[in-house]
CSV table of C-alpha atoms in Angstrom, one decimal:
chain,number,residue,atom,x,y,z
A,1,MET,CA,147.7,81.8,69.3
A,2,THR,CA,146.4,80.2,72.5
A,3,VAL,CA,146.7,76.6,73.5
A,4,SER,CA,143.6,75.1,74.9
A,5,THR,CA,143.7,74.4,78.6
A,6,ASP,CA,143.0,70.7,78.3
A,7,ARG,CA,146.0,70.2,76.0
A,8,HIS,CA,148.4,71.5,78.7
A,9,GLY,CA,146.7,70.0,81.8
A,10,HIS,CA,144.6,72.7,83.3
A,11,THR,CA,141.6,70.3,83.5
A,12,ALA,CA,141.1,66.7,84.6
A,13,GLY,CA,143.9,65.5,82.4
A,14,TRP,CA,146.6,66.5,84.9
A,15,ALA,CA,147.8,64.0,87.5
A,16,GLU,CA,146.7,65.7,90.7
A,17,THR,CA,143.1,65.7,89.6
A,18,GLY,CA,143.0,61.9,90.0
A,19,SER,CA,142.0,61.2,86.4
A,20,THR,CA,142.6,57.7,85.2
A,21,THR,CA,142.2,58.6,81.6
A,22,PRO,CA,145.2,57.2,79.6
A,23,VAL,CA,147.6,59.9,78.5
A,24,VAL,CA,148.2,60.2,74.8
A,25,PRO,CA,151.6,61.8,74.3
A,26,ASP,CA,151.7,64.9,72.0
A,27,PRO,CA,155.0,64.7,70.2
A,28,ALA,CA,154.6,68.2,68.9
A,29,ALA,CA,154.2,69.8,72.3
A,30,ALA,CA,156.9,70.7,74.8
A,31,ALA,CA,157.5,73.1,77.7
A,32,PHE,CA,160.5,75.4,78.2
A,33,PHE,CA,161.4,76.7,81.7
A,34,ASP,CA,163.8,79.5,82.6
A,35,VAL,CA,165.9,78.5,85.6
A,36,ASP,CA,166.9,81.4,87.8
A,37,ASN,CA,164.0,82.5,90.0
A,38,THR,CA,161.6,80.4,87.9
A,39,MET,CA,162.6,76.9,88.6
A,40,MET,CA,165.1,77.8,91.4
A,41,GLN,CA,165.2,80.4,94.1
A,42,GLY,CA,168.1,82.7,93.1
A,43,ALA,CA,170.7,82.2,90.4
A,44,SER,CA,172.2,78.8,89.6
A,45,ILE,CA,175.6,80.3,88.8
A,46,TYR,CA,175.5,82.1,92.2
A,47,TRP,CA,175.0,78.8,94.1
A,48,PHE,CA,177.6,77.1,92.0
A,49,ALA,CA,180.1,79.8,93.0
A,50,ARG,CA,179.1,79.4,96.6
A,51,GLY,CA,179.7,75.7,96.4
A,52,LEU,CA,183.1,76.3,94.8
A,53,ALA,CA,184.0,78.7,97.6
A,54,ALA,CA,183.1,76.1,100.2
A,55,ARG,CA,185.5,73.7,98.6
A,56,ASN,CA,188.3,76.3,98.6
A,57,TYR,CA,188.4,76.5,94.8
A,58,PHE,CA,188.2,80.3,95.0
A,59,THR,CA,190.5,82.7,96.7
A,60,THR,CA,189.2,86.0,98.1
A,61,GLY,CA,190.4,87.7,95.0
A,62,ASP,CA,188.8,85.2,92.7
A,63,LEU,CA,185.4,85.6,94.4
A,64,ALA,CA,185.6,89.4,94.3
A,65,ARG,CA,186.4,89.2,90.5
A,66,PHE,CA,183.6,86.7,90.0
A,67,GLY,CA,181.1,89.0,91.7
A,68,TRP,CA,182.4,92.0,89.7
A,69,GLN,CA,182.0,90.1,86.4
A,70,GLN,CA,178.5,89.0,87.3
A,71,LEU,CA,177.6,92.5,88.3
A,72,ARG,CA,178.9,93.8,85.0
A,73,PHE,CA,177.0,91.1,83.1
A,74,ARG,CA,173.7,91.9,84.8
A,75,VAL,CA,174.0,95.7,84.4
A,76,LEU,CA,174.9,95.3,80.7
A,77,ALA,CA,172.3,92.7,80.0
A,78,THR,CA,169.6,94.9,81.6
A,79,GLU,CA,170.6,98.3,80.4
A,80,HIS,CA,172.2,97.5,77.0
A,81,ALA,CA,170.2,94.6,75.7
A,82,GLY,CA,171.1,95.5,72.2
A,83,ASP,CA,174.8,95.5,72.7
A,84,MET,CA,175.9,92.4,74.7
A,85,SER,CA,179.6,92.3,73.6
A,86,GLN,CA,180.9,93.3,77.0
A,87,ALA,CA,178.5,91.0,78.8
A,88,LYS,CA,179.6,88.1,76.7
A,89,LYS,CA,183.2,88.7,77.7
A,90,ALA,CA,182.4,88.7,81.4
A,91,ALA,CA,179.9,85.8,81.4
A,92,LEU,CA,182.2,82.8,81.5
A,93,ALA,CA,185.6,84.3,82.1
A,94,PHE,CA,185.7,82.7,85.6
A,95,VAL,CA,185.9,79.1,84.2
A,96,GLU,CA,188.9,79.8,82.0
A,97,GLY,CA,191.3,76.9,82.2
A,98,TRP,CA,188.9,74.6,84.1
A,99,ARG,CA,188.4,71.0,82.9
A,100,VAL,CA,184.9,70.3,81.6
A,101,ASP,CA,184.6,67.0,83.5
A,102,ASP,CA,185.6,68.7,86.7
A,103,VAL,CA,182.9,71.4,86.3
A,104,GLU,CA,180.3,68.7,85.6
A,105,ARG,CA,181.3,66.7,88.6
A,106,LEU,CA,181.2,69.7,90.9
A,107,ALA,CA,177.9,70.9,89.4
A,108,GLU,CA,176.4,67.5,90.4
A,109,GLU,CA,177.7,67.8,94.0
A,110,ILE,CA,176.7,71.4,94.4
A,111,PHE,CA,173.3,70.9,93.0
A,112,ASP,CA,172.6,68.2,95.6
A,113,GLU,CA,173.9,70.4,98.4
A,114,LEU,CA,172.8,73.9,97.6
A,115,MET,CA,170.5,74.0,94.6
A,116,ALA,CA,168.1,71.1,95.2
A,117,PRO,CA,166.7,72.6,98.4
A,118,ARG,CA,166.0,75.8,96.5
A,119,ILE,CA,163.9,74.3,93.6
A,120,TRP,CA,160.5,75.9,93.7
A,121,ALA,CA,158.1,73.0,94.5
A,122,GLY,CA,155.3,74.7,92.6
A,123,THR,CA,157.3,75.1,89.4
A,124,ARG,CA,158.6,71.6,89.7
A,125,ARG,CA,155.0,70.4,89.8
A,126,LEU,CA,154.2,72.3,86.7
A,127,ALA,CA,157.1,70.7,84.9
A,128,GLN,CA,156.0,67.3,86.1
A,129,ARG,CA,152.5,67.9,84.7
A,130,HIS,CA,153.9,68.4,81.3
A,131,LEU,CA,155.9,65.2,81.6
A,132,ASP,CA,152.8,63.3,82.9
A,133,ALA,CA,151.0,64.6,79.8
A,134,GLY,CA,153.6,63.0,77.6
A,135,GLU,CA,155.4,66.2,76.7
A,136,ARG,CA,159.1,66.9,76.8
A,137,VAL,CA,160.5,69.6,79.1
A,138,TRP,CA,163.6,71.6,78.6
A,139,LEU,CA,165.4,74.1,80.8
A,140,VAL,CA,166.5,77.3,79.1
A,141,SER,CA,169.2,79.3,81.0
A,142,ALA,CA,172.0,81.8,80.5
A,143,ALA,CA,174.1,79.6,82.8
A,144,PRO,CA,176.7,77.3,81.2
A,145,VAL,CA,174.9,74.5,79.5
A,146,GLU,CA,176.7,71.9,81.6
A,147,ILE,CA,175.1,73.3,84.7
A,148,GLY,CA,171.7,73.3,83.0
A,149,ARG,CA,172.1,69.7,82.0
A,150,VAL,CA,172.9,68.6,85.5
A,151,ILE,CA,169.8,70.4,86.9
A,152,ALA,CA,167.6,68.9,84.2
A,153,ALA,CA,169.0,65.4,84.8
A,154,ARG,CA,168.5,65.7,88.6
A,155,LEU,CA,164.9,66.8,88.0
A,156,GLY,CA,164.1,64.1,85.5
A,157,LEU,CA,163.6,66.6,82.6
A,158,THR,CA,164.3,66.1,79.0
A,159,GLY,CA,167.4,68.4,78.7
A,160,ALA,CA,168.7,71.9,78.8
A,161,ILE,CA,169.6,74.8,76.6
A,162,GLY,CA,172.3,77.1,77.9
A,163,THR,CA,175.3,79.3,77.1
A,164,VAL,CA,178.0,77.2,75.4
A,165,ALA,CA,181.6,77.8,76.4
A,166,GLU,CA,184.4,77.2,74.0
A,167,VAL,CA,186.4,74.0,74.9
A,168,VAL,CA,189.9,73.1,73.7
A,169,ASP,CA,191.5,69.8,74.8
A,170,GLY,CA,188.8,69.3,77.4
A,171,ALA,CA,189.3,72.7,79.1
A,172,TYR,CA,187.4,75.9,78.9
A,173,THR,CA,189.0,78.9,77.1
A,174,GLY,CA,186.8,81.5,78.8
A,175,ARG,CA,185.2,82.4,75.5
A,176,LEU,CA,181.7,81.7,74.2
A,177,VAL,CA,180.5,79.7,71.2
A,178,GLY,CA,177.8,81.8,69.7
A,179,ASP,CA,175.6,84.1,71.7
A,180,LEU,CA,175.0,84.4,75.4
A,181,MET,CA,171.7,82.5,76.1
A,182,HIS,CA,169.8,85.6,77.0
A,183,GLY,CA,166.8,87.6,75.7
A,184,PRO,CA,166.2,87.0,72.0
A,185,ALA,CA,168.9,84.2,71.9
A,186,LYS,CA,166.6,82.1,74.0
A,187,ALA,CA,163.7,82.5,71.6
A,188,ASP,CA,166.0,81.7,68.7
A,189,ALA,CA,167.3,78.5,70.4
A,190,VAL,CA,163.8,77.4,71.2
A,191,ALA,CA,162.7,77.9,67.6
A,192,GLN,CA,165.8,75.9,66.4
A,193,LEU,CA,165.1,73.1,68.8
A,194,ALA,CA,161.5,73.0,67.6
A,195,VAL,CA,162.6,72.4,64.1
A,196,VAL,CA,165.1,69.6,65.1
A,197,GLU,CA,162.6,67.9,67.4
A,198,GLY,CA,159.5,68.3,65.2
A,199,LEU,CA,157.7,70.6,67.7
A,200,GLU,CA,154.8,73.0,66.9
A,201,LEU,CA,155.5,76.2,68.9
A,202,SER,CA,151.8,76.9,69.0
A,203,ARG,CA,151.4,73.8,71.1
A,204,CYS,CA,154.3,74.6,73.4
A,205,SER,CA,154.5,76.4,76.7
A,206,ALA,CA,157.2,78.7,78.3
A,207,TYR,CA,157.7,79.8,81.8
A,208,SER,CA,159.8,82.7,83.1
A,209,ASP,CA,160.2,85.3,85.9
A,210,SER,CA,161.8,88.0,83.8
A,211,ALA,CA,160.8,90.5,81.2
A,212,ASN,CA,164.1,89.7,79.5
A,213,ASP,CA,162.4,86.5,78.4
A,214,LEU,CA,159.5,88.1,76.6
A,215,PRO,CA,160.9,87.0,73.2
A,216,MET,CA,160.8,83.3,74.3
A,217,LEU,CA,157.4,83.7,76.0
A,218,SER,CA,156.0,85.3,72.9
A,219,THR,CA,157.3,82.5,70.7
A,220,VAL,CA,155.1,79.8,72.1
A,221,GLY,CA,151.4,79.2,72.2
A,222,ARG,CA,151.1,79.4,76.0
A,223,ALA,CA,153.2,81.7,78.2
A,224,VAL,CA,153.2,81.7,82.0
A,225,ALA,CA,154.8,84.2,84.3
A,226,ILE,CA,156.4,82.6,87.3
A,227,ASN,CA,157.4,84.8,90.3
A,228,PRO,CA,157.4,87.7,87.8
A,229,ASP,CA,159.3,90.9,88.1
A,230,GLY,CA,157.3,94.1,87.7
A,231,ALA,CA,157.8,94.5,84.0
A,232,LEU,CA,156.8,90.9,83.2
A,233,LEU,CA,153.8,91.1,85.5
A,234,ARG,CA,152.6,94.2,83.6
A,235,GLN,CA,153.1,92.4,80.3
A,236,ALA,CA,151.4,89.3,81.5
A,237,ARG,CA,148.3,91.2,82.6
A,238,GLN,CA,148.1,93.1,79.3
A,239,ARG,CA,148.5,90.0,77.2
A,240,GLY,CA,146.2,87.8,79.4
A,241,TRP,CA,149.0,85.4,80.3
A,242,GLU,CA,148.7,83.1,83.4
A,243,VAL,CA,150.6,84.3,86.4
A,244,ARG,CA,151.9,81.9,89.2
A,245,ASP,CA,153.7,83.3,92.2
A,246,PHE,CA,155.2,80.9,94.7
A,247,ARG,CA,156.8,83.6,96.8
A,248,THR,CA,155.4,84.9,100.0
A,249,GLY,CA,155.9,88.3,101.6
A,250,ARG,CA,159.3,89.3,103.0
A,251,ARG,CA,160.6,85.8,102.3
A,252,ALA,CA,160.2,86.5,98.6
A,253,ALA,CA,162.2,89.6,98.8
A,254,ARG,CA,165.1,87.9,100.6
A,255,ILE,CA,165.4,84.9,98.3
A,256,ALA,CA,165.3,87.0,95.2
A,257,VAL,CA,168.3,89.0,96.1
A,258,PRO,CA,171.1,86.8,94.7
A,259,SER,CA,169.7,86.9,91.1
A,260,THR,CA,167.7,90.0,90.8
A,261,ALA,CA,170.0,92.5,92.6
A,262,ALA,CA,173.5,92.6,91.2
A,263,ALA,CA,174.7,94.4,94.2
A,264,GLY,CA,173.5,91.6,96.4
A,265,LEU,CA,175.3,89.1,94.2
A,266,LEU,CA,178.5,91.0,94.6
A,267,ALA,CA,178.1,91.3,98.3
A,268,GLY,CA,177.5,87.6,98.6
A,269,ALA,CA,180.6,86.8,96.6
A,270,VAL,CA,182.7,89.2,98.7
A,271,SER,CA,181.2,87.9,102.0
A,272,ALA,CA,182.0,84.3,100.9
A,273,GLY,CA,185.5,85.3,100.1
A,274,LEU,CA,186.0,87.0,103.4
A,275,ALA,CA,184.7,83.9,105.2
A,276,LEU,CA,187.1,81.8,103.2
A,277,HIS,CA,190.0,84.1,104.1
A,278,ARG,CA,189.1,83.9,107.8
A,279,ARG,CA,189.0,80.1,107.7
A,280,ARG,CA,192.4,80.0,106.1
A,281,ARG,CA,193.9,82.4,108.7
A,282,ALA,CA,192.4,80.3,111.5
A,283,SER,CA,193.9,77.1,110.2
């Protein structure tokens, strides 16, 4: 099923065209945006960890373990999409024992400092077009839902779908509630939200950079590949999906490293840990 271009703003109905035609909200339409490398350059959880390191919340050993856990998650998620049990164990272990309100407060601070400058202006405009057309916009991310909600609130979006961590007495246990928000789980969550919110998926749009999100992209009426990896680009061309790429040349390769190359993420975590160690020795 294909959503007509005028319903989703590819013609004079979108704000930058200068149209003064009143917008009639479509309560059955919505847009779903992946976060890492789609809405933001790099991985939100990476920048969150960097922000924590700058505040001395992590020791060198903590950062090394965090990098290793994220490395394991990405390798398992990519190579063993059908068996995510080990990835689930690694995904949120680093927040075990943390207070939820502390994580939310820190996420707000770190978004303003490190994430906001890395929001893709082009993707942000696409989201705003949906809002201007009277549609709701949700982020859908494997990151903890608390981080997704902060990003959504800062961008003026409707809300966020994310990985839910178990909380006992206001603190994280390090375990998950349900599935990691990855691959088919994203499609399932979008479908469930559609039922609750009265959406028609054939009128909805989804945006992602990764072939891992093919289930979500295939669930809606209009799929758009943003800064796509090779596998998603091939699928988009085969299926006739729109492709938007806001990256340019070597700069694109550099900024993609934190989220698309697990080794790069590990190196970044270790480097940040070493820098923290040097600062402590110097003090």
